Amino acid sequence: MLFNIIMTYSVYHPTPCYSQGMTDMLTPMVYVFSDESLSYFAFCSLMTRYMSSLFDQDHIEINHRLYFINSIFR
């Protein structure tokens, strides 16, 4: 089920392309919903609203957020 959802997402949302960590966000949705279509819809919503900038190929946004977190702990 994870493979199908990630592949479908990658085909219909070529940007951002698949990146390590996407399945880590998808796995709890599959567990909770136990339904491929609901899990896909929830994953698309999460990526569209909150996470797509984290998976840009240049990694600018994720580096910015990690720098911010690092500065908090200094």
CSV table of C-alpha atoms in Angstrom, one decimal:
chain,number,residue,atom,x,y,z
A,1,MET,CA,0.0,0.0,0.0
A,2,LEU,CA,2.8,2.4,0.8
A,3,PHE,CA,4.4,1.8,-2.5
A,4,ASN,CA,1.2,2.4,-4.4
A,5,ILE,CA,0.5,5.7,-2.6
A,6,ILE,CA,4.1,7.0,-3.0
A,7,MET,CA,4.1,6.1,-6.7
A,8,THR,CA,0.8,7.7,-7.4
A,9,TYR,CA,1.8,10.8,-5.5
A,10,SER,CA,5.0,11.0,-7.5
A,11,VAL,CA,3.2,10.6,-10.8
A,12,TYR,CA,0.6,13.3,-10.1
A,13,HIS,CA,2.9,15.6,-8.1
A,14,PRO,CA,6.3,15.5,-9.9
A,15,THR,CA,7.5,18.5,-7.8
A,16,PRO,CA,8.7,17.8,-5.3
A,17,CYS,CA,10.0,14.4,-6.4
A,18,TYR,CA,10.1,11.5,-4.0
A,19,SER,CA,12.5,12.1,-1.1
A,20,GLN,CA,13.6,10.0,1.9
A,21,GLY,CA,11.2,10.7,4.8
A,22,MET,CA,8.0,10.8,2.8
A,23,THR,CA,7.1,7.2,3.8
A,24,ASP,CA,7.8,8.0,7.4
A,25,MET,CA,5.0,10.6,7.2
A,26,LEU,CA,2.7,8.3,5.3
A,27,THR,CA,3.1,5.2,7.5
A,28,PRO,CA,1.0,6.5,10.4
A,29,MET,CA,-1.8,7.5,8.0
A,30,VAL,CA,-1.9,4.0,6.5
A,31,TYR,CA,-2.0,2.6,10.0
A,32,VAL,CA,-4.8,4.9,11.2
A,33,PHE,CA,-7.0,4.8,8.1
A,34,SER,CA,-6.3,1.3,6.9
A,35,ASP,CA,-7.6,2.5,3.6
A,36,GLU,CA,-5.4,3.3,0.6
A,37,SER,CA,-7.6,6.1,-0.9
A,38,LEU,CA,-8.1,7.9,2.5
A,39,SER,CA,-4.3,7.6,3.2
A,40,TYR,CA,-3.5,9.0,-0.2
A,41,PHE,CA,-5.9,11.9,0.2
A,42,ALA,CA,-4.5,12.7,3.7
A,43,PHE,CA,-0.9,12.4,2.5
A,44,CYS,CA,-1.6,14.8,-0.5
A,45,SER,CA,-3.3,17.3,1.9
A,46,LEU,CA,-0.3,17.2,4.3
A,47,MET,CA,2.2,17.6,1.5
A,48,THR,CA,0.3,20.4,-0.2
A,49,ARG,CA,-0.5,22.4,2.9
A,50,TYR,CA,2.5,22.0,5.1
A,51,MET,CA,5.4,19.9,3.8
A,52,SER,CA,6.1,20.3,0.1
A,53,SER,CA,8.7,23.0,0.7
A,54,LEU,CA,10.7,20.7,2.9
A,55,PHE,CA,11.3,18.3,0.0
A,56,ASP,CA,12.6,20.8,-2.6
A,57,GLN,CA,15.7,19.5,-4.4
A,58,ASP,CA,17.9,22.4,-3.2
A,59,HIS,CA,16.9,21.7,0.4
A,60,ILE,CA,16.8,25.4,1.3
A,61,GLU,CA,13.7,25.2,3.4
A,62,ILE,CA,14.8,22.2,5.4
A,63,ASN,CA,18.2,23.7,6.0
A,64,HIS,CA,16.6,26.9,7.2
A,65,ARG,CA,14.4,25.0,9.7
A,66,LEU,CA,17.3,22.9,10.9
A,67,TYR,CA,19.3,26.1,11.4
A,68,PHE,CA,16.5,27.6,13.4
A,69,ILE,CA,16.1,24.5,15.6
A,70,ASN,CA,19.9,24.4,16.1
A,71,SER,CA,19.9,28.1,17.2
A,72,ILE,CA,17.2,27.4,19.8
A,73,PHE,CA,19.4,24.8,21.5
A,74,ARG,CA,22.6,26.9,21.6
